[in-house]
Short mmCIF file of C-alpha atoms in Angstrom, two decimals:
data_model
loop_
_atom_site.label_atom_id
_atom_site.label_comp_id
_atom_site.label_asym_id
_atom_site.label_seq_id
_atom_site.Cartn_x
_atom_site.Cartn_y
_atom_site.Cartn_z
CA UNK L 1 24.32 7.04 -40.05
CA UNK L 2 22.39 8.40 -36.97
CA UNK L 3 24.80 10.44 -34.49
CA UNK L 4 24.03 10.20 -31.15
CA UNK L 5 24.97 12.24 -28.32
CA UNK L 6 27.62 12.65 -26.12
CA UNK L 7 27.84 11.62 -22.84
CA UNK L 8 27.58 15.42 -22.05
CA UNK L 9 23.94 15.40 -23.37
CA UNK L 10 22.39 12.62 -21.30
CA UNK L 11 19.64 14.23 -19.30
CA UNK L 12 21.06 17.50 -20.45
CA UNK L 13 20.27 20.83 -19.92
CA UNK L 14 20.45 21.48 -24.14
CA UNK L 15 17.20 18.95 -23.39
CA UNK L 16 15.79 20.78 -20.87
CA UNK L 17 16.22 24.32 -22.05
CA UNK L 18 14.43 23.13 -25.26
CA UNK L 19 11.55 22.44 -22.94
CA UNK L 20 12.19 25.55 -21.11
CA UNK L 21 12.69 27.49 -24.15
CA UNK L 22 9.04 25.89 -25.51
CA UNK L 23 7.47 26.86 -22.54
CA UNK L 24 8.05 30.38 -22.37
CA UNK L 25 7.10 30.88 -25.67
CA UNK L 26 3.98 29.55 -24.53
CA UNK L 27 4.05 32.38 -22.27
CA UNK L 28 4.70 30.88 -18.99
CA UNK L 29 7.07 33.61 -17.86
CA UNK L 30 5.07 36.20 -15.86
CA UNK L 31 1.88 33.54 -15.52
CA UNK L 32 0.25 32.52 -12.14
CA UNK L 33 1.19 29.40 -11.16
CA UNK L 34 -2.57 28.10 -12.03
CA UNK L 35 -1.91 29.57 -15.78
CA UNK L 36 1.53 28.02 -15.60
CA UNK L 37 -0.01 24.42 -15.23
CA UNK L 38 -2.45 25.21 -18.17
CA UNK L 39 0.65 26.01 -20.37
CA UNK L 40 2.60 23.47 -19.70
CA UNK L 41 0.02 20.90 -19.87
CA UNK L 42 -0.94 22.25 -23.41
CA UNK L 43 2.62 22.54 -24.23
CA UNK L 44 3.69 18.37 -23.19
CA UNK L 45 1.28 17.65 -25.80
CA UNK L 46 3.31 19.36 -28.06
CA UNK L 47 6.72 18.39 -26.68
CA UNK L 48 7.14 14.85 -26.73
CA UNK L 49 10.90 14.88 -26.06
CA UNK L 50 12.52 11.05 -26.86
CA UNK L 51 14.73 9.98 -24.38
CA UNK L 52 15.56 6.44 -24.86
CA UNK L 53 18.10 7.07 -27.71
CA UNK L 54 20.09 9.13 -25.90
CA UNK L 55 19.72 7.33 -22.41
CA UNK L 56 21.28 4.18 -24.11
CA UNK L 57 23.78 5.98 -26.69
CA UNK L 58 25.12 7.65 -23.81
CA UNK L 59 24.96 4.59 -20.73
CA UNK L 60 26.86 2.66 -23.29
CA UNK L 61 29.57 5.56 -24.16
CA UNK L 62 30.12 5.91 -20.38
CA UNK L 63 30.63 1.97 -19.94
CA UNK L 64 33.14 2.09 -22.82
CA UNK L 65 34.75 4.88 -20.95
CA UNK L 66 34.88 3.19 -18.01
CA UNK L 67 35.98 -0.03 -19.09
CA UNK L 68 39.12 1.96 -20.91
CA UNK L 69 40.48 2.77 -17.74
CA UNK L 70 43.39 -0.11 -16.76
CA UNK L 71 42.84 -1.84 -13.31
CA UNK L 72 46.79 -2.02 -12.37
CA UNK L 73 47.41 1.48 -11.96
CA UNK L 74 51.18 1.53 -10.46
CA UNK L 75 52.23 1.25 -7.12
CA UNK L 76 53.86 4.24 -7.19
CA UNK L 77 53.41 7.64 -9.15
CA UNK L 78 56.12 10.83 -9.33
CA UNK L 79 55.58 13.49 -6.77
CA UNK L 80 54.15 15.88 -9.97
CA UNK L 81 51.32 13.20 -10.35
CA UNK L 82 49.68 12.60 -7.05
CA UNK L 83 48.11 16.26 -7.42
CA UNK L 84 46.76 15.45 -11.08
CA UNK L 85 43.06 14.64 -11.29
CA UNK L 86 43.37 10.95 -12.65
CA UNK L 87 40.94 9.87 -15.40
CA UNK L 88 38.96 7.99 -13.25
CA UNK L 89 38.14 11.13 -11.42
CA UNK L 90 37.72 13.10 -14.38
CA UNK L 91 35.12 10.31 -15.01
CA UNK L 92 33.34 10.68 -11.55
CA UNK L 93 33.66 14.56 -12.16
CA UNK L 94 31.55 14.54 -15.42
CA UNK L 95 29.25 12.08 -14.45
CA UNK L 96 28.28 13.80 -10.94
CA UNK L 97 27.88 16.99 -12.96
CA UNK L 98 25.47 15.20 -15.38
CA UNK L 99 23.52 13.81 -12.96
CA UNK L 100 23.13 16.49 -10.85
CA UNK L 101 19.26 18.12 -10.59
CA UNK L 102 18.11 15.44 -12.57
CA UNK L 103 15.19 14.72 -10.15
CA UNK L 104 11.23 16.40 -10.17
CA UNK L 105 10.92 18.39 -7.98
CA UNK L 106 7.78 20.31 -6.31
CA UNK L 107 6.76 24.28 -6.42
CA UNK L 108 5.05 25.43 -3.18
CA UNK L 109 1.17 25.56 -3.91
CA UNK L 110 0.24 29.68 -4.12
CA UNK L 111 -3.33 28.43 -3.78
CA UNK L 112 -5.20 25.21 -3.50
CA UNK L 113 -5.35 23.57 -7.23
CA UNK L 114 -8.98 24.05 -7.79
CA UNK L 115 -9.05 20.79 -9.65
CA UNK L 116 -7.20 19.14 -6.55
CA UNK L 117 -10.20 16.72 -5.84
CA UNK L 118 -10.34 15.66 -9.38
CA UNK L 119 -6.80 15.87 -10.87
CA UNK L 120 -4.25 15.37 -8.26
CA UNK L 121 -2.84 12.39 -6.37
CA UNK L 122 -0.86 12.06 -3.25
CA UNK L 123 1.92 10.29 -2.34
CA UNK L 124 2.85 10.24 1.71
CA UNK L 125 6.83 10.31 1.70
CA UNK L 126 9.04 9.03 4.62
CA UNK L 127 12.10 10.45 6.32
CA UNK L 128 14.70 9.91 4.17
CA UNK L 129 16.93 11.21 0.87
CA UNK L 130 15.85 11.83 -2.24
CA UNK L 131 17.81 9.92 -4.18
CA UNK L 132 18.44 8.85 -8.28
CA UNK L 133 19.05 4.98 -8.56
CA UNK L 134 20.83 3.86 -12.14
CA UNK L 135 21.15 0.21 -12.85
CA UNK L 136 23.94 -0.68 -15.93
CA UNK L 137 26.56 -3.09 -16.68
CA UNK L 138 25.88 -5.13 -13.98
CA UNK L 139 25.80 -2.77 -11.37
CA UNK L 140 23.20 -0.31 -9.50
CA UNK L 141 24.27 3.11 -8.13
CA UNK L 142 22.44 5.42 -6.17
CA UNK L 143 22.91 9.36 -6.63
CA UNK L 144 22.12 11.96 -4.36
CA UNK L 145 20.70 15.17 -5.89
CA UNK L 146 23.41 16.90 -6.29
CA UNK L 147 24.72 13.94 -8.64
CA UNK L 148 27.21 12.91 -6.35
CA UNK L 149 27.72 9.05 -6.30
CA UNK L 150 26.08 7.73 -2.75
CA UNK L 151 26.28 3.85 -3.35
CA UNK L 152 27.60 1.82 -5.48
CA UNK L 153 26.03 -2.31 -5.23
CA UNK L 154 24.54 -5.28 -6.72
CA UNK L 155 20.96 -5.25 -7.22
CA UNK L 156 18.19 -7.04 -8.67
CA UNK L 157 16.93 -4.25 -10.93
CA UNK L 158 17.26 -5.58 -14.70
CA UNK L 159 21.38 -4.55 -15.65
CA UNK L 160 21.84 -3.94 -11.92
CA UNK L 161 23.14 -7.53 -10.91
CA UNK L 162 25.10 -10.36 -13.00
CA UNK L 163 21.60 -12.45 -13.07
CA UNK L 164 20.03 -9.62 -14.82
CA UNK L 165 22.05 -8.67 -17.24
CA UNK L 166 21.02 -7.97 -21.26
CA UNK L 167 22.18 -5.50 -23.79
CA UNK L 168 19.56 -3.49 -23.29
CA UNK L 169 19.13 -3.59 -19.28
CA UNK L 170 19.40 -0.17 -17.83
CA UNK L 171 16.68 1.73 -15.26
CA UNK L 172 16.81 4.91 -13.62
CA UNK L 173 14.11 5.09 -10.74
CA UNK L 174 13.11 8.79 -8.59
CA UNK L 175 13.29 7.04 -5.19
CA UNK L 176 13.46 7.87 -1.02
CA UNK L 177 16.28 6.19 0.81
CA UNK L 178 15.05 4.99 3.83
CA UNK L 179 18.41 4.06 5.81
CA UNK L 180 16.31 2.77 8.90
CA UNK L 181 14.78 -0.71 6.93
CA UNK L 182 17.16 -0.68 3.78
CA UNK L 183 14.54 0.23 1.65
CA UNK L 184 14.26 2.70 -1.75
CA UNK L 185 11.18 3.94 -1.96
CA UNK L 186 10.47 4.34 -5.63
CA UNK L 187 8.16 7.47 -6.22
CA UNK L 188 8.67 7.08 -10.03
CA UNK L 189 9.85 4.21 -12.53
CA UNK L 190 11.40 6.95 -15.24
CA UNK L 191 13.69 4.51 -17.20
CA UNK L 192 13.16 0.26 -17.22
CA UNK L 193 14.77 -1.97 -19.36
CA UNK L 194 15.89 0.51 -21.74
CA UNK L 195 12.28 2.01 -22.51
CA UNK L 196 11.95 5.86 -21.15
CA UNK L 197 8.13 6.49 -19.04
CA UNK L 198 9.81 10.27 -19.05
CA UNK L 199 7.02 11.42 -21.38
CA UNK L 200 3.94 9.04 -19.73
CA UNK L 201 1.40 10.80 -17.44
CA UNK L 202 1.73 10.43 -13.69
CA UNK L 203 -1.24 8.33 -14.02
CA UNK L 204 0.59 5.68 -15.87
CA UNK L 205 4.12 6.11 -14.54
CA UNK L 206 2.30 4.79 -10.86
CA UNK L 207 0.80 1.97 -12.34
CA UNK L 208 3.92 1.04 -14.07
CA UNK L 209 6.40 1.54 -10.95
CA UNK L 210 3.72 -0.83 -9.21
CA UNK L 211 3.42 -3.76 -11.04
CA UNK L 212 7.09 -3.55 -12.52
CA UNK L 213 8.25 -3.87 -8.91
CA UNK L 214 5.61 -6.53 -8.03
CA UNK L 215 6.52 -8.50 -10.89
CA UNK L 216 10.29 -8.49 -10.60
CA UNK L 217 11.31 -11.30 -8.34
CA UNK L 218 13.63 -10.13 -4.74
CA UNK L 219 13.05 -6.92 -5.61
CA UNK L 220 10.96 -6.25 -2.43
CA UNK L 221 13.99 -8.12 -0.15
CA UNK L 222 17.33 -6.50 1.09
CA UNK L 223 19.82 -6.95 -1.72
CA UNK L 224 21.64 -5.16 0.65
CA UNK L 225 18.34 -2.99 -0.43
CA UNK L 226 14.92 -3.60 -1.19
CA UNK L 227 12.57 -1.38 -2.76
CA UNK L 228 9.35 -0.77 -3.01
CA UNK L 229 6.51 1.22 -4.64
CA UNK L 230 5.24 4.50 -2.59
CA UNK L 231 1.02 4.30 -1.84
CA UNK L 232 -0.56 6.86 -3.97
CA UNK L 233 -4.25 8.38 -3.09
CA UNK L 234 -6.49 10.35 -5.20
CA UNK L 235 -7.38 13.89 -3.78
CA UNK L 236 -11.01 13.45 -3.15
CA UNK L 237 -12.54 10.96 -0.22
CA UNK L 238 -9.87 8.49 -0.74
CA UNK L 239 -7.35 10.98 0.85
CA UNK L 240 -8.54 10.39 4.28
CA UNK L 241 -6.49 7.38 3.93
CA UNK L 242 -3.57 8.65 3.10
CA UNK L 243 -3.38 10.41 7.27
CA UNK L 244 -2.03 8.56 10.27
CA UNK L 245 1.20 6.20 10.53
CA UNK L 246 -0.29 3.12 8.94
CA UNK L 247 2.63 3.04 6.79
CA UNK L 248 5.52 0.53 6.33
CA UNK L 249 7.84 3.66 7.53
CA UNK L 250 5.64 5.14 10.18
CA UNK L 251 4.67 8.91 9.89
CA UNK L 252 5.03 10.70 6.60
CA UNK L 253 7.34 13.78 7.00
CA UNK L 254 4.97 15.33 4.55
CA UNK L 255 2.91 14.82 1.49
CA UNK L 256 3.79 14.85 -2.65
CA UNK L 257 1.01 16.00 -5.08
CA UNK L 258 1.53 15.47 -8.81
CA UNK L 259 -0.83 16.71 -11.40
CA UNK L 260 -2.76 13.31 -12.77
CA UNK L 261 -1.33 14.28 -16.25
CA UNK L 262 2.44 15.57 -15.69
CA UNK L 263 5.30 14.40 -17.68
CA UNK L 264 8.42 13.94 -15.47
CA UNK L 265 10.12 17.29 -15.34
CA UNK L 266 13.59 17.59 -14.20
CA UNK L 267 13.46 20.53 -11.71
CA UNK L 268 10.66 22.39 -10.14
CA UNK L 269 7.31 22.06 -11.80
CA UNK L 270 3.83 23.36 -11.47
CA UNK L 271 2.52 20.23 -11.55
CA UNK L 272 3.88 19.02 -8.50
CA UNK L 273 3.57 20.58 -5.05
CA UNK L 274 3.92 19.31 -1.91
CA UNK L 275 2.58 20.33 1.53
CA UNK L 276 3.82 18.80 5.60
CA UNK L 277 -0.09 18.63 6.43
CA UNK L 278 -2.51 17.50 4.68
CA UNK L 279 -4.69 19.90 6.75
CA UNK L 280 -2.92 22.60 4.48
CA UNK L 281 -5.15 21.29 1.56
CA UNK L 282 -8.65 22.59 3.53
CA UNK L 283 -10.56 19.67 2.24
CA UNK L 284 -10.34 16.80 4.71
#
């Protein structure tokens, strides 16, 4: 029989230190950052990490978990137990400090990609947190980076609502809370309907996150939020468009660049940068 990990393992560093590990053997150490994006883009082909097992094993183990805890609690505890840390907080505990730095995050550009024109896109962000949104068992929450638990709701993400509920409903989306209109602003669809897009190029990841939240119905009206997909440009004429406030939020507080081929990376990567002006990028 297959073993599958513990809750301890989803998204978990073991994971990611593999990758690390894989990288600097690839020599990424004591690279420029322009070598550094050659490495790791030779070493994803080599790295093809599979999440979904462990995303579900592990959703499901901490549902069981959850459900194990009793709802009646008693009305009243001895004096030596309100100081203990209850189970349910143990719970919250382990699960903040499993989804904490879970998101992708972007290295400051050293120098202009010289590829920019023909290998980057750009993706003008709005005020607003970064945020992890999970959908399971009926419910959606949304993490800040940190891991700490933010919201907790009803959605209409498949497993995040009782309308959308299956066995095999679950999504984890790389999104900007916009408090001002209610609205999650999904830069990246990592995790939908069970199947992981952690290993699909940044190419295909936008394309997915577009239509999947096109196609959903409500999904772009408040449920108390509604989300919607981020407009991505390519780097070359087409990023004229991306200046100016002709945006569903307004101004862009600044700018994220992913490499056309990146995996998602949790933490910093070379393949994604991010600038305040696009006039930093000396090719408008």
């Amino acid at each position: 029989m297959e073993e599958y990990p513990t809750l301890s393992e989803l998204f978990s560093h073991t994971t990611q230190e593999k990758r690390a590990a894989s990288y600097k053997a690839h020599g990424e150490g004591h690279l420029s950052q322009s070598k550094r994006r050659e490495e790791r883009l030779r070493a994803q082909k080599q790295n093809r990490y599979n999440y979904q097992q462990l995303l579900r094993a592990t959703l499901d183990e901490a549902v069981c978990e959850e459900e194990e805890i009793p709802e009646e609690r008693g009305k009243k505890r001895k004096a030596t137990e309100i100081t203990q840390v209850t189970r349910k907080d143990k719970i919250d505990m382990r699960e903040q400090k499993e989804y904490k730095d879970k998101l992708m995050l972007p290295e400051a550009f050293e120098e202009v990609p010289e590829d920019l024109a023909e290998s980057w896109v750009c993706i003008p962000v709005p005020s607003g947190q970064r945020v992890l949104v999970v959908s399971h068992k009926d419910t959606t929450v949304i993490r800040l980076r940190n891991g700490a638990l933010l919201r907790s709701f009803q959605s209409l993400l498949p497993g995040g609502g009782s309308k959308m509920a299956t066995a095999r409903s679950h999504c984890i989306l790389d999104c900007i809370l916009h408090e001002p209109t209610a609205t999650l602003y999904v830069l990246d669809i990592l995790v939908w309907k069970g199947d992981s897009y952690y290993d699909c190029e940044t190419e295909f990841r936008g394309f997915w996150t577009y239509n999947k939240l096109q196609e959903e119905d409500g999904l772009l009206e408040d449920h108390p939020y509604k989300f919607a997909p981020l407009q991505r440009f390519t780097c070359d004429e087409q990023l004229q468009h991306a200046y100016g406030n002709n945006f569903p939020f307004g101004t862009p507080t600044s700018y994220f660049l992913y490499h056309k081929e990146a995996h998602y990376w949790e933490g910093k990567s070379p393949l994604m940068g991010q600038v305040q002006d696009l006039a930093e990028l000396d090719i408008a």
